[in-house]
Coordinates of C-alpha atoms and ligand atoms in Angstrom, one line a residue:
M1 CA 151.2 267.2 194.5
D2 CA 151.7 263.7 194.9
N3 CA 154.1 262.0 192.7
V4 CA 152.6 258.7 193.3
A5 CA 149.2 257.6 192.7
K6 CA 146.9 255.1 194.8
L7 CA 144.9 252.3 193.4
E8 CA 142.4 250.1 195.5
I9 CA 141.4 246.7 194.0
D10 CA 139.6 244.0 195.5
G11 CA 140.5 245.9 198.9
K12 CA 143.9 245.6 198.3
S13 CA 145.9 248.6 198.2
Y14 CA 148.7 249.8 195.3
S15 CA 150.5 252.6 194.2
L16 CA 152.1 253.6 191.1
P17 CA 154.3 256.4 190.7
I18 CA 153.3 259.4 188.4
A19 CA 155.8 260.8 185.7
V20 CA 156.0 264.2 185.3
G21 CA 156.9 266.1 182.3
S22 CA 159.1 268.9 182.0
E23 CA 155.8 271.2 181.2
K24 CA 154.4 269.4 184.4
E25 CA 151.9 267.1 182.3
R26 CA 151.7 264.1 184.8
G27 CA 151.0 260.6 183.9
I28 CA 150.4 257.6 186.0
D29 CA 153.0 255.4 185.2
I30 CA 151.2 251.4 184.5
S31 CA 154.2 249.8 183.2
T32 CA 154.4 247.4 186.6
L33 CA 150.3 247.4 186.7
R34 CA 149.6 244.0 185.1
Q35 CA 152.5 242.3 186.9
S36 CA 151.2 243.5 190.4
T37 CA 147.5 243.7 189.9
G38 CA 147.2 241.4 186.8
C39 CA 144.7 243.8 185.6
I40 CA 145.8 245.9 182.7
T41 CA 144.3 249.4 181.8
L42 CA 141.4 250.0 178.8
D43 CA 141.7 253.2 177.0
E44 CA 140.1 252.9 173.7
S45 CA 141.6 255.2 170.9
Y46 CA 144.3 256.2 174.0
G47 CA 142.2 259.2 174.7
N48 CA 144.2 258.9 178.1
T49 CA 147.4 256.9 177.5
G50 CA 150.3 258.4 176.9
S51 CA 152.8 256.0 174.7
C52 CA 156.1 257.6 175.4
R53 CA 158.4 260.0 176.9
S54 CA 159.3 262.6 174.1
N55 CA 161.4 265.8 173.9
I56 CA 160.1 266.6 170.4
T57 CA 156.6 268.5 170.3
F58 CA 154.7 270.1 173.4
I59 CA 150.7 270.9 173.0
D60 CA 149.2 272.0 175.2
G61 CA 145.7 271.5 173.9
E62 CA 143.5 273.5 176.6
K63 CA 145.5 277.1 175.6
G64 CA 146.6 276.4 172.2
I65 CA 150.2 276.3 172.2
L66 CA 152.1 274.8 170.2
R67 CA 155.8 274.3 170.6
Y68 CA 158.7 272.3 168.4
R69 CA 161.7 271.8 170.3
G70 CA 160.0 274.5 172.6
I71 CA 160.0 276.7 170.0
P72 CA 156.8 278.1 169.7
I73 CA 155.0 277.4 166.2
E74 CA 154.5 281.3 165.6
V75 CA 157.8 282.3 165.6
L76 CA 159.0 279.6 163.4
A77 CA 156.6 280.1 160.9
E78 CA 157.3 283.9 160.6
Q79 CA 160.7 283.5 161.3
S80 CA 162.6 279.9 159.9
S81 CA 162.2 277.5 157.1
F82 CA 160.9 274.2 156.5
V83 CA 164.3 273.2 156.0
E84 CA 165.5 274.5 159.0
T85 CA 162.1 273.8 160.9
A86 CA 163.2 270.2 160.3
W87 CA 166.2 270.0 161.0
L88 CA 165.3 271.3 164.7
L89 CA 163.1 268.5 164.7
I90 CA 165.5 265.6 164.1
Y91 CA 168.1 267.3 166.0
G92 CA 166.9 268.6 168.9
R93 CA 168.1 272.3 168.2
L94 CA 168.5 274.3 165.7
P95 CA 171.1 274.5 163.3
N96 CA 173.7 276.5 162.7
R97 CA 175.1 278.1 159.4
K98 CA 177.0 274.9 158.7
E99 CA 175.1 272.4 159.7
L100 CA 172.1 274.1 157.7
K101 CA 174.0 274.2 154.7
R102 CA 175.3 270.7 154.7
F103 CA 171.4 269.3 155.9
S104 CA 170.4 271.6 152.8
D105 CA 172.9 270.2 150.3
L106 CA 172.5 266.3 151.5
L107 CA 169.1 266.9 150.4
T108 CA 169.7 268.7 147.1
Q109 CA 172.5 265.8 146.5
N110 CA 169.3 263.0 147.1
E111 CA 167.0 264.4 145.5
M112 CA 166.8 261.9 141.8
L113 CA 165.2 258.8 142.2
H114 CA 166.3 256.0 140.8
E115 CA 165.7 256.1 136.1
D116 CA 164.4 252.6 137.0
L117 CA 161.2 253.9 139.4
K118 CA 159.8 255.4 136.3
F119 CA 158.4 252.0 135.5
H120 CA 156.5 251.7 138.4
F121 CA 154.8 255.0 138.1
E122 CA 153.8 253.5 134.9
G123 CA 151.8 251.1 137.1
F124 CA 149.0 253.1 138.2
P125 CA 146.1 253.9 136.5
A126 CA 145.4 257.7 136.1
H127 CA 142.7 258.1 138.6
A128 CA 145.2 256.4 141.4
H129 CA 145.1 258.8 144.5
P130 CA 148.7 260.1 145.0
M131 CA 148.5 258.9 148.5
A132 CA 148.4 255.5 147.7
I133 CA 151.1 256.2 144.7
L134 CA 153.1 258.1 147.5
S135 CA 152.9 255.4 150.3
A136 CA 154.2 252.5 147.2
M137 CA 157.1 254.7 146.2
I138 CA 158.6 255.0 149.4
N139 CA 158.9 251.5 149.6
A140 CA 159.8 251.3 145.9
T141 CA 162.7 253.6 146.4
S142 CA 163.9 251.6 149.2
C143 CA 164.7 249.5 147.4
F144 CA 167.2 251.5 145.7
V145 CA 168.7 253.1 148.8
P146 CA 171.9 251.3 149.9
G147 CA 171.9 250.0 153.2
V148 CA 168.5 250.7 153.8
L149 CA 168.0 247.3 155.8
D150 CA 171.3 247.4 157.7
A151 CA 170.4 247.7 161.3
Y152 CA 169.7 251.4 162.3
D153 CA 173.1 252.8 162.9
P154 CA 173.1 256.3 164.0
A155 CA 176.4 257.5 161.7
K156 CA 174.3 256.4 158.8
F157 CA 170.9 257.7 160.1
E158 CA 171.7 261.5 158.8
L159 CA 172.3 260.2 154.9
Q160 CA 168.9 257.9 155.3
A161 CA 166.8 260.5 156.7
A162 CA 167.9 263.3 154.2
R163 CA 167.4 260.5 151.3
L164 CA 163.3 260.1 152.7
L165 CA 163.3 263.9 153.0
S166 CA 164.2 264.7 150.0
K167 CA 163.1 261.8 147.6
V168 CA 159.4 262.4 149.0
R169 CA 158.9 265.3 147.5
T170 CA 160.2 263.9 144.1
I171 CA 158.1 261.1 144.4
A172 CA 155.1 263.6 145.3
A173 CA 155.8 265.7 142.0
F174 CA 156.2 262.4 139.7
A175 CA 153.0 261.4 140.5
F176 CA 151.2 264.7 140.3
R177 CA 153.0 264.3 136.8
K178 CA 151.7 260.8 135.7
S179 CA 148.4 261.8 137.5
R180 CA 147.5 264.3 134.5
G181 CA 149.9 262.3 131.6
L182 CA 152.5 265.2 132.1
P183 CA 156.1 264.2 131.6
I184 CA 157.9 264.0 134.6
V185 CA 160.2 267.2 135.1
Y186 CA 163.6 266.4 137.2
P187 CA 164.5 268.9 140.0
K188 CA 166.8 271.5 140.0
P189 CA 170.2 271.7 142.1
A190 CA 169.9 275.4 141.8
F191 CA 166.2 275.6 143.5
K192 CA 165.9 274.7 147.0
Y193 CA 163.8 272.5 148.9
T194 CA 159.9 274.3 148.2
A195 CA 160.6 275.9 144.8
N196 CA 162.3 272.6 143.2
F197 CA 158.9 270.9 144.4
L198 CA 157.0 273.7 143.0
H199 CA 159.8 273.3 139.5
M200 CA 158.8 269.6 140.1
M201 CA 155.3 270.3 139.8
F202 CA 154.1 273.1 137.3
S203 CA 157.2 273.5 134.9
D204 CA 157.0 271.5 131.7
P205 CA 160.1 270.8 129.5
Y206 CA 159.5 274.0 127.4
E207 CA 158.7 276.2 130.4
E208 CA 159.9 276.9 133.7
Y209 CA 157.0 277.5 136.4
D210 CA 157.1 281.0 137.3
L211 CA 158.8 280.7 141.4
K212 CA 156.9 283.7 142.9
P213 CA 159.0 284.2 146.1
E214 CA 155.1 285.1 147.8
V215 CA 153.7 281.5 147.2
V216 CA 157.2 279.6 147.3
R217 CA 157.0 281.3 150.8
A218 CA 153.9 280.3 151.4
L219 CA 154.0 276.6 150.9
D220 CA 157.3 276.6 152.6
M221 CA 155.4 277.7 155.5
I222 CA 152.4 274.9 155.0
F223 CA 155.2 272.2 155.1
L224 CA 156.2 273.9 158.4
L225 CA 153.2 274.0 160.3
H226 CA 152.4 270.6 159.0
A227 CA 156.2 269.2 160.3
D228 CA 155.1 267.6 163.6
H229 CA 152.4 267.0 166.2
E230 CA 153.2 265.2 168.9
Q231 CA 151.3 261.4 169.3
N232 CA 149.3 261.9 166.5
C233 CA 147.3 258.9 164.5
S234 CA 150.0 258.6 162.0
T235 CA 153.2 259.8 164.3
S236 CA 151.9 257.1 166.6
T237 CA 152.4 254.5 163.8
V238 CA 155.7 255.1 162.5
R239 CA 156.9 254.8 166.5
M240 CA 155.0 251.2 166.4
I241 CA 156.5 250.3 163.0
A242 CA 160.0 251.9 164.3
S243 CA 159.6 250.0 167.5
S244 CA 159.7 246.5 165.6
Q245 CA 163.0 247.9 163.8
A246 CA 161.7 248.3 160.3
N247 CA 163.1 250.8 157.9
I248 CA 162.8 254.7 158.0
F249 CA 161.3 253.8 154.8
A250 CA 158.9 251.5 155.8
C251 CA 157.9 253.6 158.8
A252 CA 157.4 256.6 156.7
A253 CA 155.0 254.6 154.1
G254 CA 153.1 253.3 157.2
G255 CA 152.6 257.1 158.2
V256 CA 151.6 258.0 155.1
C257 CA 148.5 255.3 155.1
A258 CA 147.7 256.0 158.6
L259 CA 147.5 260.5 157.7
W260 CA 145.3 259.3 154.3
G261 CA 142.2 259.1 156.5
P262 CA 139.2 261.9 156.2
L263 CA 139.6 262.5 160.2
H264 CA 142.9 263.0 159.9
G265 CA 145.4 264.1 157.3
G266 CA 142.8 263.6 154.7
A267 CA 140.1 266.7 156.4
N268 CA 141.8 269.1 154.0
Q269 CA 140.6 267.4 151.0
A270 CA 137.6 266.7 152.8
V271 CA 136.9 270.5 153.7
I272 CA 136.8 271.5 150.5
E273 CA 135.0 269.1 149.2
M274 CA 131.9 269.7 151.8
L275 CA 133.0 274.1 151.2
E276 CA 132.1 272.9 147.2
D277 CA 129.2 271.2 148.3
I278 CA 127.6 274.0 150.2
H279 CA 128.5 276.6 147.4
R280 CA 126.4 274.3 145.1
S281 CA 123.7 273.9 146.6
G282 CA 123.3 277.7 147.4
D283 CA 123.6 277.1 151.1
D284 CA 125.6 280.1 153.4
G285 CA 126.9 277.5 155.5
S286 CA 123.5 277.8 158.1
K287 CA 121.7 274.9 156.6
F288 CA 125.5 272.8 156.9
I289 CA 126.4 273.5 160.0
V290 CA 122.6 272.5 161.1
A291 CA 123.3 268.8 159.5
A292 CA 127.0 268.9 160.8
K293 CA 125.0 269.2 164.2
D294 CA 122.7 266.3 163.4
K295 CA 124.6 263.2 164.3
K296 CA 121.9 261.4 161.6
S297 CA 123.3 263.3 159.1
G298 CA 126.9 261.5 158.8
R299 CA 128.1 265.2 157.9
K300 CA 130.7 266.5 159.9
L301 CA 132.4 270.2 159.8
M302 CA 135.4 269.2 158.2
G303 CA 138.2 271.2 159.6
F304 CA 136.7 271.3 162.8
G305 CA 136.9 270.0 166.4
H306 CA 140.7 268.2 167.5
R307 CA 141.5 265.2 170.0
V308 CA 144.3 267.9 171.8
Y309 CA 143.0 271.4 171.2
K310 CA 139.9 272.8 173.1
N311 CA 141.1 275.7 171.8
Y312 CA 142.1 277.8 168.2
D313 CA 144.5 275.7 166.7
P314 CA 147.3 278.1 166.4
R315 CA 148.4 276.4 162.9
A316 CA 145.3 277.5 161.9
K317 CA 145.2 281.0 163.1
I318 CA 148.7 281.6 161.0
I319 CA 147.1 279.5 157.9
K320 CA 143.6 282.0 157.6
E321 CA 146.0 284.9 158.0
Q322 CA 148.0 283.3 155.2
C323 CA 144.9 283.2 153.2
D324 CA 144.0 286.6 153.0
K325 CA 147.5 287.3 152.2
M326 CA 147.7 284.9 149.4
L327 CA 144.7 285.7 148.1
R328 CA 145.0 289.6 147.8
L329 CA 148.6 288.6 146.4
L330 CA 147.3 286.7 143.5
K331 CA 143.9 288.9 143.0
I332 CA 141.9 285.9 143.8
D333 CA 138.5 285.8 144.8
D334 CA 137.8 282.0 145.8
P335 CA 134.0 282.0 147.3
L336 CA 134.8 279.1 149.5
L337 CA 137.0 281.3 151.5
D338 CA 134.2 283.3 152.1
I339 CA 132.1 280.3 153.1
A340 CA 134.5 279.2 155.3
K341 CA 134.6 282.3 157.1
K342 CA 130.9 282.1 157.6
L343 CA 131.0 279.1 158.5
E344 CA 133.5 279.6 161.3
E345 CA 131.9 282.6 162.6
A346 CA 128.6 280.7 163.0
A347 CA 130.2 277.1 164.5
L348 CA 131.7 279.3 167.2
H349 CA 129.0 281.3 168.1
D350 CA 126.6 277.8 168.3
S351 CA 125.9 276.0 171.4
Y352 CA 126.7 272.7 170.0
F353 CA 130.4 273.3 168.7
V354 CA 131.1 275.8 171.9
E355 CA 130.2 273.1 174.6
R356 CA 131.9 270.5 173.3
K357 CA 135.1 272.8 172.7
L358 CA 135.2 272.6 168.7
Y359 CA 137.7 275.1 166.7
P360 CA 138.7 275.1 163.4
N361 CA 141.7 273.1 163.0
V362 CA 144.7 273.0 160.9
D363 CA 142.8 272.0 158.0
F364 CA 140.1 274.1 157.8
Y365 CA 141.9 277.0 155.7
S366 CA 144.7 275.2 154.7
G367 CA 143.0 274.0 150.9
I368 CA 141.9 277.3 150.6
I369 CA 145.8 278.4 150.1
M370 CA 146.9 275.2 148.3
R371 CA 143.9 275.5 146.0
A372 CA 145.1 279.3 145.3
I373 CA 148.5 277.9 144.6
G374 CA 147.1 275.4 141.9
I375 CA 147.6 272.3 143.9
P376 CA 145.0 270.0 142.7
L377 CA 142.8 268.2 145.8
E378 CA 143.3 265.0 145.4
M379 CA 147.4 266.1 146.1
F380 CA 146.3 268.5 149.7
T381 CA 147.1 265.2 151.7
V382 CA 150.2 264.6 150.0
I383 CA 151.1 268.1 150.9
F384 CA 150.7 267.2 154.7
A385 CA 152.6 264.0 154.2
I386 CA 155.4 266.3 153.1
G387 CA 155.3 268.4 155.7
R388 CA 155.4 265.5 158.4
M389 CA 158.1 263.9 157.2
P390 CA 160.3 265.6 159.5
G391 CA 158.4 264.5 162.5
W392 CA 158.3 261.1 161.5
I393 CA 161.7 261.0 160.8
A394 CA 162.0 262.6 164.3
N395 CA 159.9 260.5 166.2
Y396 CA 161.7 257.5 164.3
K397 CA 164.9 258.6 165.6
E398 CA 164.0 258.8 169.2
V399 CA 162.4 255.3 169.2
M400 CA 165.6 254.3 167.4
D401 CA 167.8 256.0 169.7
Q402 CA 166.2 254.5 173.4
V403 CA 168.5 252.0 174.6
G404 CA 166.9 249.1 175.4
G405 CA 164.2 250.1 173.3
R406 CA 160.7 247.4 173.3
I407 CA 158.4 246.6 170.8
S408 CA 155.1 248.1 171.1
R409 CA 152.4 245.5 171.9
P410 CA 149.6 246.8 173.7
R411 CA 146.8 244.1 175.3
Q412 CA 143.5 244.0 174.8
I413 CA 139.9 243.0 177.0
Y414 CA 138.5 239.8 174.9
M415 CA 134.9 240.0 174.1
G416 CA 134.8 237.3 171.9
P417 CA 133.3 233.6 172.7
T418 CA 135.0 231.1 175.6
E419 CA 136.0 228.0 174.6
Q420 CA 134.1 226.2 172.3
P421 CA 134.2 222.7 170.4
Y422 CA 135.1 222.2 166.5
V423 CA 132.3 221.2 164.9
Q424 CA 132.0 218.7 161.7
I425 CA 130.1 220.6 159.1
D426 CA 126.9 218.7 158.6
Q427 CA 126.1 219.5 162.2
R428 CA 126.4 223.3 161.9
I429 CA 123.6 225.6 161.7
K430 CA 122.3 225.5 158.4
K431 CA 121.2 228.7 157.4
Ligands
SDX1 C1 144.5 266.3 162.2 O1 145.5 264.5 166.7 C2 146.6 265.3 165.9 O2 147.0 266.3 166.7 C3 146.4 265.2 164.6 C4 146.4 266.4 163.4 C5 148.0 266.1 163.4 O3 148.4 267.6 163.2 O4 148.5 265.6 163.3 O5 146.3 267.7 164.0 C6 145.8 266.6 162.3 O6 143.9 265.5 162.0 C7 143.3 267.8 162.4 C8 142.0 267.0 162.4 C9 141.4 266.8 161.3 N1 140.3 266.0 161.1 C10 139.2 266.4 161.0 O7 138.8 267.9 160.9 C11 137.8 265.8 160.6 C12 136.7 266.5 161.6 N2 136.6 266.3 163.0 C13 136.5 265.1 163.8 O8 136.3 263.8 163.1 C14 136.8 265.0 165.1 O9 136.9 266.5 166.1 C15 138.4 264.6 165.4 C16 138.4 263.5 164.8 C17 139.2 265.9 164.8 C18 139.0 264.2 167.0 O10 137.5 263.3 167.1 P1 137.3 263.1 168.9 O11 138.8 263.8 169.5 O12 137.0 261.2 168.8 O13 136.1 263.5 169.3 P2 134.9 262.7 169.1 O14 134.3 262.5 167.9 O15 134.6 262.2 170.7 O16 134.2 264.2 169.0 C19 133.6 264.7 170.4 C20 132.1 265.4 170.4 C21 130.9 264.4 169.6 O17 129.9 264.4 169.8 P3 129.2 264.2 171.4 O18 129.1 262.8 171.0 O19 129.7 264.6 172.3 O20 127.5 264.6 171.0 O21 132.1 266.0 169.2 C22 131.3 265.9 168.1 C23 131.2 264.9 168.5 O22 130.3 263.7 167.6 N3 132.9 266.6 166.8 C24 131.9 267.2 165.5 C25 133.2 267.2 165.0 N4 134.1 266.9 165.7 C26 133.7 266.0 166.7 N5 130.5 267.5 165.3 C27 130.8 268.3 164.3 N6 131.3 268.3 163.7 C28 133.0 267.5 163.9 N7 134.2 268.5 163.0

């Protein structure tokens, strides 16, 4: 295979080096292109553009492979925990017992919010979307975190990262409680990460939530499966903000906003809304599939398709298995799961979806589990954000640890008007 690409422009030939990744992916390195040819590349929505070299997560979309620091997602889902996987993503290897305990203790020590932050929650209307609250309160929390505005210091990173990962869970639970007019429930140091989140979400001052181990395990796995996914929209946003050397809380708040869109993390909420619509209409899904193939309908089969996976999303497979287990355990018969399975079966045998290689993605079944656990619809994308936090933190660290890292600043092809005179107001077009 060549390690140089040849480019010819206006009869002149140029050689561009080809970067080769550890999994033999190849990328034409165009970092000197404009300087040597006067041209830039154009790749709207970046489908063909690598923004960085990264050591964190590997995806092979054709084969449906996903590995965090080289470890297959299926193995981590089976044998690891969200907190251990967070450490793996952030620091690049599995922690030893001492490192894991230190990290877990740091998360416990930093689970509370400054008491004055309670007043910020008061300011939101009850119907405020928790993603808006989450993004706002991550930045508000940073105002109470000492040293957060100091220049990046690897020695201080560990504490800032633990603060962010721990507090995001508390902010999310407090946002939910406020939205329901319920008293906030403080974290309990005796509980580990995911159990504490469920405690803060569903306990009451007079009665503790019944923490079923299987439910804790299922949500912990949901967090783990969402923990990172290479250069998706929200992670790329975090890296973009990090490249300006903004602080880690600002980067996370930006990631939350990017994740919110229904084409990205907001899809898990949109899937359930889609399934509920189908259920309410009495359709078994077949009518909906017809609409989803018709561009004019404005409908998509939410939870299906992916920019990178042109095969079944390995996370969707794991979550689908968990759905069946969770509903059996909780003795729930959710008609939406049956509709989802019918939609999947129909789509996987429909030429429109097969030709476009559209398969279920991570969002197609995750909402079914969250519903079964009792997590409200408007909190689904918040759950995704909590899960993705380690990936954002790991990518932030990778950007900040780069020696000589530069600010990310794409170019453009300008299509607007060429030079124009300033026209006095009385001479302007009268509409
Ligand atoms: C996540 O990037 C990541 O890694 C994201 C994520 C992560 O972990 O961070 O994996 C999480 O965001 C998963 C995706 C969640 N979004 C959805 O489920 C929303 C529904 N899916 C689509 O909007 C779409 O598939 C995207 C956004 C996921 C991918 O969009 P692309 O890569 O831009 O693909 P496209 O829109 O160009 O689609 C190609 C064709 C088009 O038809 P044609 O123009 O070829 O005729 O497939 C069609 C699309 O109309 N198509 C769909 C479809 N998805 C694509 N048609 C119906 N239903 C769909 N869901």
